mmCIF file of C-alpha atoms and ligand atoms in Angstrom:
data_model
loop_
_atom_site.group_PDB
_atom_site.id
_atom_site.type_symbol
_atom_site.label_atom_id
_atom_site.label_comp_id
_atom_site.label_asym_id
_atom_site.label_seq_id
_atom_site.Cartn_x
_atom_site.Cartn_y
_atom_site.Cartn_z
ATOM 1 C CA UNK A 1 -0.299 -25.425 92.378
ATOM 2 C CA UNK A 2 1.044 -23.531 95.273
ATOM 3 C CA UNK A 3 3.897 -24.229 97.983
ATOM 4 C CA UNK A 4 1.909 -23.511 101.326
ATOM 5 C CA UNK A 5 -0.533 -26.771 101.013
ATOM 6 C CA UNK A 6 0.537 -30.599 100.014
ATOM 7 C CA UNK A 7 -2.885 -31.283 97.553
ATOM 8 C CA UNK A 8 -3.195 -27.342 96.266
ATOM 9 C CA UNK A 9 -6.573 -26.869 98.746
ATOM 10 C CA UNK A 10 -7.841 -28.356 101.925
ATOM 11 C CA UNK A 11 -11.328 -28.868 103.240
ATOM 12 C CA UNK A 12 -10.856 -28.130 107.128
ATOM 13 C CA UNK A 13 -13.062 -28.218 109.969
ATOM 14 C CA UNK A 14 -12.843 -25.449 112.591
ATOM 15 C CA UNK A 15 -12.129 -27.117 116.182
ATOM 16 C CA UNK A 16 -14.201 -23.566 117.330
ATOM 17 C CA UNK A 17 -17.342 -24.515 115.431
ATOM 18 C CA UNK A 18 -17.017 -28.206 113.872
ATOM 19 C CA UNK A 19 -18.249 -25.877 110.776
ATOM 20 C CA UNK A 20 -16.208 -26.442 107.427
ATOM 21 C CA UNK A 21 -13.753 -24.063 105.042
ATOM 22 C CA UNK A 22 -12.062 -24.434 102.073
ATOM 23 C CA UNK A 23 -8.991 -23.040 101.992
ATOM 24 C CA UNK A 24 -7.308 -22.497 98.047
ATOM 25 C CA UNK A 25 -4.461 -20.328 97.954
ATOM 26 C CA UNK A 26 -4.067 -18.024 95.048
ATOM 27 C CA UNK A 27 -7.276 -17.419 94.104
ATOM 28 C CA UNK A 28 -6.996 -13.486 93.317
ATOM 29 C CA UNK A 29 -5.536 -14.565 90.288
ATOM 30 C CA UNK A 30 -9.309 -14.402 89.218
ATOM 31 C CA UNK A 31 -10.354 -12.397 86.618
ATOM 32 C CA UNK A 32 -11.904 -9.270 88.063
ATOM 33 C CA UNK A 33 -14.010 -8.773 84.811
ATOM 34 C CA UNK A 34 -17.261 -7.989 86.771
ATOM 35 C CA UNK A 35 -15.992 -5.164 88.851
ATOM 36 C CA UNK A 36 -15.252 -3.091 85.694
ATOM 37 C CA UNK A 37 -18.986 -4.175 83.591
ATOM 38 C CA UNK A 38 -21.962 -5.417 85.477
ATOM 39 C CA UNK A 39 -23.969 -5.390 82.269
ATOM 40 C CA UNK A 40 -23.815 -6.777 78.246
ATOM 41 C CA UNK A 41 -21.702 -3.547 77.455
ATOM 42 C CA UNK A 42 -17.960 -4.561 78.514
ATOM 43 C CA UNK A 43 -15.479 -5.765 76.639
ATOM 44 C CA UNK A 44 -15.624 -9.276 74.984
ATOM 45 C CA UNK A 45 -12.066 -9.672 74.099
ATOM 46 C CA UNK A 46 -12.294 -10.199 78.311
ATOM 47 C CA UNK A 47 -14.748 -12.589 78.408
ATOM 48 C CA UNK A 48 -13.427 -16.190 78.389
ATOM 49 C CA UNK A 49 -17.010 -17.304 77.986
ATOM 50 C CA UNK A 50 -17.692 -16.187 74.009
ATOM 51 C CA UNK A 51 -17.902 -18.454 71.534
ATOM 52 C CA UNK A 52 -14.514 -17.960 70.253
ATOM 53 C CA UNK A 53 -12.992 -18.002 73.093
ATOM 54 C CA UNK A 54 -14.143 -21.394 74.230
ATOM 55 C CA UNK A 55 -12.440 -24.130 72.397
ATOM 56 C CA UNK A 56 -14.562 -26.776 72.213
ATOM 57 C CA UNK A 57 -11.960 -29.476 71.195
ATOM 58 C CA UNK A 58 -10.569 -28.573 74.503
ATOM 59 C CA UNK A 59 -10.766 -31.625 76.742
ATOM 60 C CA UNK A 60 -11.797 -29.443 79.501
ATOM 61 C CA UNK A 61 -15.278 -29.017 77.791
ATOM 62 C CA UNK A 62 -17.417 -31.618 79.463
ATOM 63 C CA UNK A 63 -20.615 -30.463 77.467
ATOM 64 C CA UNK A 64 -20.552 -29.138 73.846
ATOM 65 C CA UNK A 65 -23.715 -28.334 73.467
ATOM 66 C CA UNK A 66 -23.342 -29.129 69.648
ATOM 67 C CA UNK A 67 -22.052 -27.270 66.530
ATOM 68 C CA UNK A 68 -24.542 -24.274 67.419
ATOM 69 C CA UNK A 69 -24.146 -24.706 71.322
ATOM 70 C CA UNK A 70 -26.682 -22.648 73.592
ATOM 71 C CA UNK A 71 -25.497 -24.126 76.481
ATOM 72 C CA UNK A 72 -21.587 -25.520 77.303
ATOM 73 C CA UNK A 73 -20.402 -27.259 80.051
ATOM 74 C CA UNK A 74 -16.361 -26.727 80.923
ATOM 75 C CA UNK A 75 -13.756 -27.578 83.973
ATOM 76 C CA UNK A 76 -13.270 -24.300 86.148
ATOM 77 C CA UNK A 77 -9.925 -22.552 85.510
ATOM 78 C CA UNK A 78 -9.986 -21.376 88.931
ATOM 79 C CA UNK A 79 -11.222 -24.819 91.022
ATOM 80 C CA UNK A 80 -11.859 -25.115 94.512
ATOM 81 C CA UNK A 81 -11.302 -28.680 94.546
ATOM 82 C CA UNK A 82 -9.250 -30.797 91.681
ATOM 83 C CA UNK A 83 -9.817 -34.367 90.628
ATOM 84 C CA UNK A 84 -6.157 -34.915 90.516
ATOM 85 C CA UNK A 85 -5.529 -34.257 94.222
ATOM 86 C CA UNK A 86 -5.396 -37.900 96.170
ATOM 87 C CA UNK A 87 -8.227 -38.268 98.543
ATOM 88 C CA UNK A 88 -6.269 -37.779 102.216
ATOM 89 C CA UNK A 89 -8.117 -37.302 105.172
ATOM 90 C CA UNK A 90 -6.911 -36.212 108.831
ATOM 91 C CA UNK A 91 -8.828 -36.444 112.092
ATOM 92 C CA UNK A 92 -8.062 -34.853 115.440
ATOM 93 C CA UNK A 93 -7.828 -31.325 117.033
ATOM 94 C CA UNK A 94 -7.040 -29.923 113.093
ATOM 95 C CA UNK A 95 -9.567 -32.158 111.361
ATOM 96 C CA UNK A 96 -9.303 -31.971 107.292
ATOM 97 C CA UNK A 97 -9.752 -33.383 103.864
ATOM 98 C CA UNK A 98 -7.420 -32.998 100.881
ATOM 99 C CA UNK A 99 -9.342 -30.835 98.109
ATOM 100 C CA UNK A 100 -10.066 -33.884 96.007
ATOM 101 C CA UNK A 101 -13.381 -33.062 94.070
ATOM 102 C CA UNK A 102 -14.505 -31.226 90.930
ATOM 103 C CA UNK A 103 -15.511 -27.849 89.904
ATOM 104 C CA UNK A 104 -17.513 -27.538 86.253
ATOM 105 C CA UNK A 105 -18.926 -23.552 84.784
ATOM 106 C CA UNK A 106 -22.109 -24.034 82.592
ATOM 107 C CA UNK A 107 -22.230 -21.540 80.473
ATOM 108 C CA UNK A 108 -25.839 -20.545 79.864
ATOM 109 C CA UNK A 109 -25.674 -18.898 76.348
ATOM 110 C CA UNK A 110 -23.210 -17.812 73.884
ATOM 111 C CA UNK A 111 -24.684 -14.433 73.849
ATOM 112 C CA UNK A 112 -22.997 -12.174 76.696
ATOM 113 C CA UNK A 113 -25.677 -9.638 78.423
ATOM 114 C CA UNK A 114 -28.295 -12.477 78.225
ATOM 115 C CA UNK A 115 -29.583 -13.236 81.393
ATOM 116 C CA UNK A 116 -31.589 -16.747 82.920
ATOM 117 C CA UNK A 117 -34.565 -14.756 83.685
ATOM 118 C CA UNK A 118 -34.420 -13.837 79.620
ATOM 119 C CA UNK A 119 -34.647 -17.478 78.427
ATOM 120 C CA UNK A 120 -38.232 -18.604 77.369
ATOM 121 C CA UNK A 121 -39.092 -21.357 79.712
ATOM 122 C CA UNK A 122 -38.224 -24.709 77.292
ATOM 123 C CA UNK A 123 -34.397 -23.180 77.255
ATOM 124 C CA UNK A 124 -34.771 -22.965 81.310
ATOM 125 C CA UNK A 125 -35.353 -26.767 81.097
ATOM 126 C CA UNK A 126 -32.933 -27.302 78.620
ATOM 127 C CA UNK A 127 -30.406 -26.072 81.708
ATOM 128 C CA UNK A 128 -32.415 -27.761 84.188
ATOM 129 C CA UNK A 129 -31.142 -31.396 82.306
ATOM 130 C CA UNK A 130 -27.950 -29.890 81.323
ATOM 131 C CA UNK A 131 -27.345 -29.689 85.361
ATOM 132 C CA UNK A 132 -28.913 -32.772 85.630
ATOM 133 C CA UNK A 133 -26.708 -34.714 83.102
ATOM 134 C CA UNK A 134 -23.766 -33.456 85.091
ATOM 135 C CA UNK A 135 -24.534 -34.237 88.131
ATOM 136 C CA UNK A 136 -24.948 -37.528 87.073
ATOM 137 C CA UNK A 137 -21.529 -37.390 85.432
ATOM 138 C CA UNK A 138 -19.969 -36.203 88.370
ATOM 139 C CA UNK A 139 -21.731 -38.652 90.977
ATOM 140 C CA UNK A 140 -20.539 -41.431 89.189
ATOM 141 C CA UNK A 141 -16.855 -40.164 89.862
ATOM 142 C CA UNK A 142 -14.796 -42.597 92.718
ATOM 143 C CA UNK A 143 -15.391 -40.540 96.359
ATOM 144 C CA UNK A 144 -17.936 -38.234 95.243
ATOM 145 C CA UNK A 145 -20.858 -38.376 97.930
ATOM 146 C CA UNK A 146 -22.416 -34.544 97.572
ATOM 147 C CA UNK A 147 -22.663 -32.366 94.195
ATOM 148 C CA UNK A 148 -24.197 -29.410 94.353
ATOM 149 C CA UNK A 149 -25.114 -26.655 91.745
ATOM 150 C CA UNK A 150 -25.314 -22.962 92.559
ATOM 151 C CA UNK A 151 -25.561 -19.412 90.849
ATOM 152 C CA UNK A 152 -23.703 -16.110 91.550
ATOM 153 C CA UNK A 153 -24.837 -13.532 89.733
ATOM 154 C CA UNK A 154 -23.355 -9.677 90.101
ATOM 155 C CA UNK A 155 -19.357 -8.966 91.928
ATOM 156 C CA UNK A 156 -21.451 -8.165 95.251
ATOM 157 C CA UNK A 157 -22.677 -12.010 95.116
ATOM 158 C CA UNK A 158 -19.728 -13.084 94.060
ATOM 159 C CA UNK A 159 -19.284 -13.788 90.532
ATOM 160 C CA UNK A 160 -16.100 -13.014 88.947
ATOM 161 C CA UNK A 161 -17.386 -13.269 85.163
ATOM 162 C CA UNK A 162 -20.347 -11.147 84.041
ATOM 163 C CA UNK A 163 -21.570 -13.768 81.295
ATOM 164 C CA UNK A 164 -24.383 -16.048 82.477
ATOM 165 C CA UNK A 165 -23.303 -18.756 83.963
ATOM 166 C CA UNK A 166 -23.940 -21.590 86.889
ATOM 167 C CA UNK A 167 -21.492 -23.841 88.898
ATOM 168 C CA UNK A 168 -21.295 -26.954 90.177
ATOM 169 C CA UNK A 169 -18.991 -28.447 92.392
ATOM 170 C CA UNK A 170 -18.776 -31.935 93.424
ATOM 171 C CA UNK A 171 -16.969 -32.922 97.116
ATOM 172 C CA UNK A 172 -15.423 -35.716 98.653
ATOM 173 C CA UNK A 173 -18.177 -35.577 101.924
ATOM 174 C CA UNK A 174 -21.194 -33.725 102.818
ATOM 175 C CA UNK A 175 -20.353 -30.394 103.760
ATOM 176 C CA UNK A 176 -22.213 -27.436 105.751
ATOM 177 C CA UNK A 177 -25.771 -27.015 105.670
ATOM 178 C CA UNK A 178 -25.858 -30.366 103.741
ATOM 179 C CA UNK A 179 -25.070 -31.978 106.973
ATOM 180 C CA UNK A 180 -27.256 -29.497 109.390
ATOM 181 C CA UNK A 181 -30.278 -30.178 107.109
ATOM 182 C CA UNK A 182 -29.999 -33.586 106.861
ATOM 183 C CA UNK A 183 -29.998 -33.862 111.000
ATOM 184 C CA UNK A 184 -32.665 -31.670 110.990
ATOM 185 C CA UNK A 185 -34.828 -33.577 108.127
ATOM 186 C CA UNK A 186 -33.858 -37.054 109.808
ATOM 187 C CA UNK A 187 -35.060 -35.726 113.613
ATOM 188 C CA UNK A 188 -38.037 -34.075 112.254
ATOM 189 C CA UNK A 189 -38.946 -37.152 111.045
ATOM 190 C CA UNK A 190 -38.255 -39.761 113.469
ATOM 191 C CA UNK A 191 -40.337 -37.763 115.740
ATOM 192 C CA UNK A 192 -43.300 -36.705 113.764
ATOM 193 C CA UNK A 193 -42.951 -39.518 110.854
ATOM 194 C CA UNK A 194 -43.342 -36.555 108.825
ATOM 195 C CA UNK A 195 -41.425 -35.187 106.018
ATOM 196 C CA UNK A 196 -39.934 -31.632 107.283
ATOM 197 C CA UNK A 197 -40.327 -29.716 103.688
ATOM 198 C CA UNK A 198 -43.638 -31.175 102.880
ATOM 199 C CA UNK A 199 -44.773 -29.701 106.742
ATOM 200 C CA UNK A 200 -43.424 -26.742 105.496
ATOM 201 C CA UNK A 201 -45.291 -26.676 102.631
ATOM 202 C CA UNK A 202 -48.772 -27.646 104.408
ATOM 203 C CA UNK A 203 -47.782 -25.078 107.465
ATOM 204 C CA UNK A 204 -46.245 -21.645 105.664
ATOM 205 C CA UNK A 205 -49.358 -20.331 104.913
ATOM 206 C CA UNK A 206 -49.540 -16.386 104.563
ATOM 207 C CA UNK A 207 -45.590 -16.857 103.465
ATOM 208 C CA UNK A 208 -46.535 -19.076 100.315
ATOM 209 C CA UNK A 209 -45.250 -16.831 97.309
ATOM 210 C CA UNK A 210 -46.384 -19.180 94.244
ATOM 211 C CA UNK A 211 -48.860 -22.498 94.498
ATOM 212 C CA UNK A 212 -48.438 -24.537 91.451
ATOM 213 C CA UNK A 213 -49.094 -28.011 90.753
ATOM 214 C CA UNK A 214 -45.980 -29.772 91.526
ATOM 215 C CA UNK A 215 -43.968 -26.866 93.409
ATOM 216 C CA UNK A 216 -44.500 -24.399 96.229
ATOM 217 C CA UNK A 217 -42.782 -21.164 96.661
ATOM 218 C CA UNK A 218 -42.063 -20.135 100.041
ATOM 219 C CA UNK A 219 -40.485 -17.083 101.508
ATOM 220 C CA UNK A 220 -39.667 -19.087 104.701
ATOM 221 C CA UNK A 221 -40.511 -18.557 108.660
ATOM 222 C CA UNK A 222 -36.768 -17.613 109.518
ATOM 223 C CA UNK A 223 -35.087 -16.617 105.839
ATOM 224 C CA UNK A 224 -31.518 -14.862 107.136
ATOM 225 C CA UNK A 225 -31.502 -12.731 103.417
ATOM 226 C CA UNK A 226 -34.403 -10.304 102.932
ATOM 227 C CA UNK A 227 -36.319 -11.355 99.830
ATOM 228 C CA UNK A 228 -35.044 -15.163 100.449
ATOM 229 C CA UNK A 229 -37.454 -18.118 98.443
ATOM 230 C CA UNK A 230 -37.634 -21.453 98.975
ATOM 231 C CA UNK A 231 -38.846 -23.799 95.768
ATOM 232 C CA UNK A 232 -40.147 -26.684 97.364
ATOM 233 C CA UNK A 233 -41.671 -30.071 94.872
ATOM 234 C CA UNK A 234 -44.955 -31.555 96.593
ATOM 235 C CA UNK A 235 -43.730 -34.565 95.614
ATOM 236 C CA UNK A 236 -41.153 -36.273 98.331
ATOM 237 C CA UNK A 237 -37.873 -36.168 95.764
ATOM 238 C CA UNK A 238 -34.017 -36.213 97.248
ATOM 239 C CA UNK A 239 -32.532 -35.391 93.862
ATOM 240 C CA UNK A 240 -32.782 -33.454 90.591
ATOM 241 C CA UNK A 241 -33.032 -36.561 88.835
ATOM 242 C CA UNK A 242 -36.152 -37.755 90.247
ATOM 243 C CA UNK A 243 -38.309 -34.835 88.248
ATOM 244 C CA UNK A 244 -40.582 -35.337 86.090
ATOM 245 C CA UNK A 245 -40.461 -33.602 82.504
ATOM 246 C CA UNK A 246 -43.745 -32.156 83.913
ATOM 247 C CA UNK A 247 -42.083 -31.184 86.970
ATOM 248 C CA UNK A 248 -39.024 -29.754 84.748
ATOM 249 C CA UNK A 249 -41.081 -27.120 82.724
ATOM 250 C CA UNK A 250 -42.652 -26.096 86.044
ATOM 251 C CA UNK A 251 -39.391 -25.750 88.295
ATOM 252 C CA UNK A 252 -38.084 -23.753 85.286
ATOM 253 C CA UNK A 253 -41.414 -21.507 84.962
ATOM 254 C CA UNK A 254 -40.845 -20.896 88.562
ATOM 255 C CA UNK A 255 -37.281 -19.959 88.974
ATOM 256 C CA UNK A 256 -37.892 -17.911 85.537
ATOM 257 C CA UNK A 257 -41.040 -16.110 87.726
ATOM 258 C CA UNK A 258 -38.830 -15.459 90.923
ATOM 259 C CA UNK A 259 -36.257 -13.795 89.685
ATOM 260 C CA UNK A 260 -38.008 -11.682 87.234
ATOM 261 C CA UNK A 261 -40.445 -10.618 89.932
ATOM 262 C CA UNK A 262 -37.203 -10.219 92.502
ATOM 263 C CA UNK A 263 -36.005 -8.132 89.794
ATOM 264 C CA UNK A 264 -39.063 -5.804 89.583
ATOM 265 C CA UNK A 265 -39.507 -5.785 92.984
ATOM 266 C CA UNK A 266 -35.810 -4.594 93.960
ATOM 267 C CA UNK A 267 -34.141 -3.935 90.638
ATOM 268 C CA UNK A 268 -31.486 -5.793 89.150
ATOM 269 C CA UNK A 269 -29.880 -7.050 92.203
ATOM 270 C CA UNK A 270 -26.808 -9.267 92.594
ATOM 271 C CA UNK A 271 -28.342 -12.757 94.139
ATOM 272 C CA UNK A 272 -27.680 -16.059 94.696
ATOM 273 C CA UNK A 273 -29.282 -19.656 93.796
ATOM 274 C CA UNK A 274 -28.787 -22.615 95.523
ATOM 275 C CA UNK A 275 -29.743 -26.231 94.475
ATOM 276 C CA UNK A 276 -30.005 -28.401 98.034
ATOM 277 C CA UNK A 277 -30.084 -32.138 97.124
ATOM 278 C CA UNK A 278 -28.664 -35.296 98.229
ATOM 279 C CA UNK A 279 -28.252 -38.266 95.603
ATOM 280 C CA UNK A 280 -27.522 -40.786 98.529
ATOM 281 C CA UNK A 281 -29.866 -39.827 101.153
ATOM 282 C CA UNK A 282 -33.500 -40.607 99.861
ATOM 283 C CA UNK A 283 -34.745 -38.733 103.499
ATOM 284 C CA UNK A 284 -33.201 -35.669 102.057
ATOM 285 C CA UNK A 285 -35.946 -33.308 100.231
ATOM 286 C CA UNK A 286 -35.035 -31.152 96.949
ATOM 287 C CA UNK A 287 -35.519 -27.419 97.171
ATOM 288 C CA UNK A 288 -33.870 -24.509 95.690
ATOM 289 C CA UNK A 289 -32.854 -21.336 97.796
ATOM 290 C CA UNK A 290 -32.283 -17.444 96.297
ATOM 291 C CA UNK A 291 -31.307 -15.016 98.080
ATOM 292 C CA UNK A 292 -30.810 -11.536 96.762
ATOM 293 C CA UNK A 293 -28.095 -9.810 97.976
ATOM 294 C CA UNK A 294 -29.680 -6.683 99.358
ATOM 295 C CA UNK A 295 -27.529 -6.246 102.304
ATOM 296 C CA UNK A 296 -23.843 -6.805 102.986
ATOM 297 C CA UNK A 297 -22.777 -9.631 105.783
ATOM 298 C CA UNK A 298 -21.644 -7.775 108.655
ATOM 299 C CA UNK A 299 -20.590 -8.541 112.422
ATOM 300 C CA UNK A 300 -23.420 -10.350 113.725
ATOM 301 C CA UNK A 301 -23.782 -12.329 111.102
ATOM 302 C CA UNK A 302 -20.182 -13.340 110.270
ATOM 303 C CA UNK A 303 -19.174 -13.302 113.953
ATOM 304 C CA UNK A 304 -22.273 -15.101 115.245
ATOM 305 C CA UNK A 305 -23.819 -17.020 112.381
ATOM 306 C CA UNK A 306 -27.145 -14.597 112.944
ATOM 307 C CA UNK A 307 -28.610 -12.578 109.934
ATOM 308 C CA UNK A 308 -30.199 -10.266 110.410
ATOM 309 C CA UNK A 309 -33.058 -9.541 107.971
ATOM 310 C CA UNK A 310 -34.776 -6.437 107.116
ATOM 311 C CA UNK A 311 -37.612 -7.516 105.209
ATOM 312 C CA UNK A 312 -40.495 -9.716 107.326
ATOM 313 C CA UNK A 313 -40.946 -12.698 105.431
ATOM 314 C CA UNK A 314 -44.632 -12.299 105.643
ATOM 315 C CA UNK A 315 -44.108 -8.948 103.788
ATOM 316 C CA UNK A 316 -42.301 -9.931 100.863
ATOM 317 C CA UNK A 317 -44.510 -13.005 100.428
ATOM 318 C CA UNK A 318 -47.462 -10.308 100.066
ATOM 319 C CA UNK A 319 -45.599 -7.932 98.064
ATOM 320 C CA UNK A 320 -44.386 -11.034 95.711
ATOM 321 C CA UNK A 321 -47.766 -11.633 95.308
ATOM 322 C CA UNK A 322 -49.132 -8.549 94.096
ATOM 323 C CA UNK A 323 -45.831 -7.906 91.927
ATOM 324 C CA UNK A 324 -46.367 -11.609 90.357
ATOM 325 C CA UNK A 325 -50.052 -11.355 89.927
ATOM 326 C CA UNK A 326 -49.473 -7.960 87.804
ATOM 327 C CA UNK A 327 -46.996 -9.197 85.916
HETATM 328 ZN ZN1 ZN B 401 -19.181 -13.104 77.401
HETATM 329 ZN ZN1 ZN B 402 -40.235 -34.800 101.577
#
């Protein structure tokens, strides 16, 4: 807990943009182990996610995964939001929330070096309801209304600890693009009855990366990160719960397929994954986003909200192809 803020962190909305921040003081307290081993040879006394070093007693642990756990679920030591801030609100010129909300790490294996794109595709499932189950867990928690999950992997996209490992965090409101694509979705389709991501699907065309049965692969029309996918269902869902276990093995095939052929197509490459869903809003339409981190954010794209992308979509959706095909 710090001195500068009343509830430790504050959601606040910038009277330049309407757009949203977080603001959590003290968070270079981190650990930095990334910076120092971007790969399974570092040291493990370090790592706070080894076996030993996870105490599964702990009440922090909100998944044990079992005696012989592959995958563990446990409260972030560094949160952006904490259930034990009360839920305060302010409106006006300095608009804001109080940081009520939670912050969970699932661990993806015991084994440090092991990466997602090394599990066989039942384990990706296995992950795929692990996520699920607490999302559920965390939806059913008084003020939630958005969870989301996400992935940084490597320092330049953000991860602080090299062992595998996904996020969720839950929030007292919808927040950022949440709210944009939700607009978007609902004007899309009270003017061309239409869902906006199954139009996408039927529209992308020569930017369609992988066609399967229940989910298309997109590299989409206006991606802002070169080498940026877009998993898409066929199948009009709003949340991760909604899948099929059909639909599970698939989605997991397919992340497991995009990031290996990401991987051979740019080399191990810091990225990040995304998980855009909305339990509330059945308009809303599931997808995941990666984006590799090829390029570092600069001017136009900090200053203006612009990207700018080097790689045509159309490009890497033809280059994906013949690097997926191969494989
Ligand atoms: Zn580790
Ligand atoms: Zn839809």
């Amino acid at each position: 807990m710090n001195e500068d803020l009343p509830y430790g962190s504050e959601i606040r909305t910038d009277y330049r943009t309407g757009e949203m921040c977080v603001v959590v003081p003290g968070r270079e307290n981190r650990p930095k182990e990334v910076e120092e081993e971007d790969t399974a040879a570092g040291d493990l006394s370090k790592c706070p996610f080894e076996p030993d070093t996870v105490d599964r007693k702990n009440l922090e642990v909100m998944h044990t995964g079992g005696d012989h756990w592959d995958i563990m679920v446990i409260r972030n030591k560094f949160p952006e939001l904490s259930g034990n801030t009360p839920l305060m609100s302010g409106e006006g010129f300095f608009a804001y929330t109080s940081g009520y909300g939670y912050n969970e790490v699932v661990i993806e294996t015991p084994k440090h070096g092991e990466k997602l794109e090394d599990f066989d595709e039942g384990k990706i499932k296995k992950w795929l309801d692990v996520l699920t189950e607490r999302e559920e867990g965390l939806y059913g928690k008084r003020y939630i209304k958005s969870v989301m999950v996400f992935k940084n992997y490597g320092a330049a996209a953000g991860a602080s600890i090299a062992h595998a490992h996904t996020q969720i965090i839950a929030w007292p409101e919808l927040v950022g693009t949440q709210r944009v694509e939700l607009d978007r979705i609902k004007r899309f389709e009270a003017e061309n009855r239409q869902c906006l991501y199954e139009n996408a699907i039927s529209k992308e065309g020569v930017r369609t990366m992988i066609e399967g049965n229940g989910f298309v692969t997109l590299a989409p029309f206006a991606s802002r990160m070169a080498g940026e996918s877009m998993i898409v269902p066929r199948r009009h869902v709003n949340y991760i719960l909604e899948l099929t276990e059909d639909e599970r093995y698939e989605l997991a095939s397919t992340i497991k397929t995009v990031i290996s052929t990401n991987k051979k197509m740019f080399g191990q490459q810091p990225y990040n994954m995304v998980f855009h869903e909305l339990k509330s809003e059945k308009d809303f339409h599931f997808h995941i986003e990666i984006y590799p981190r090829l390029a570092k954010l600069a001017g136009i794209e900090l200053g203006q909200d612009v990207f700018v992308n080097t790689i045509v979509p159309e490009d890497y959706a033809i280059r994906f192809r013949e690097n997926f095909t191969q494989s």
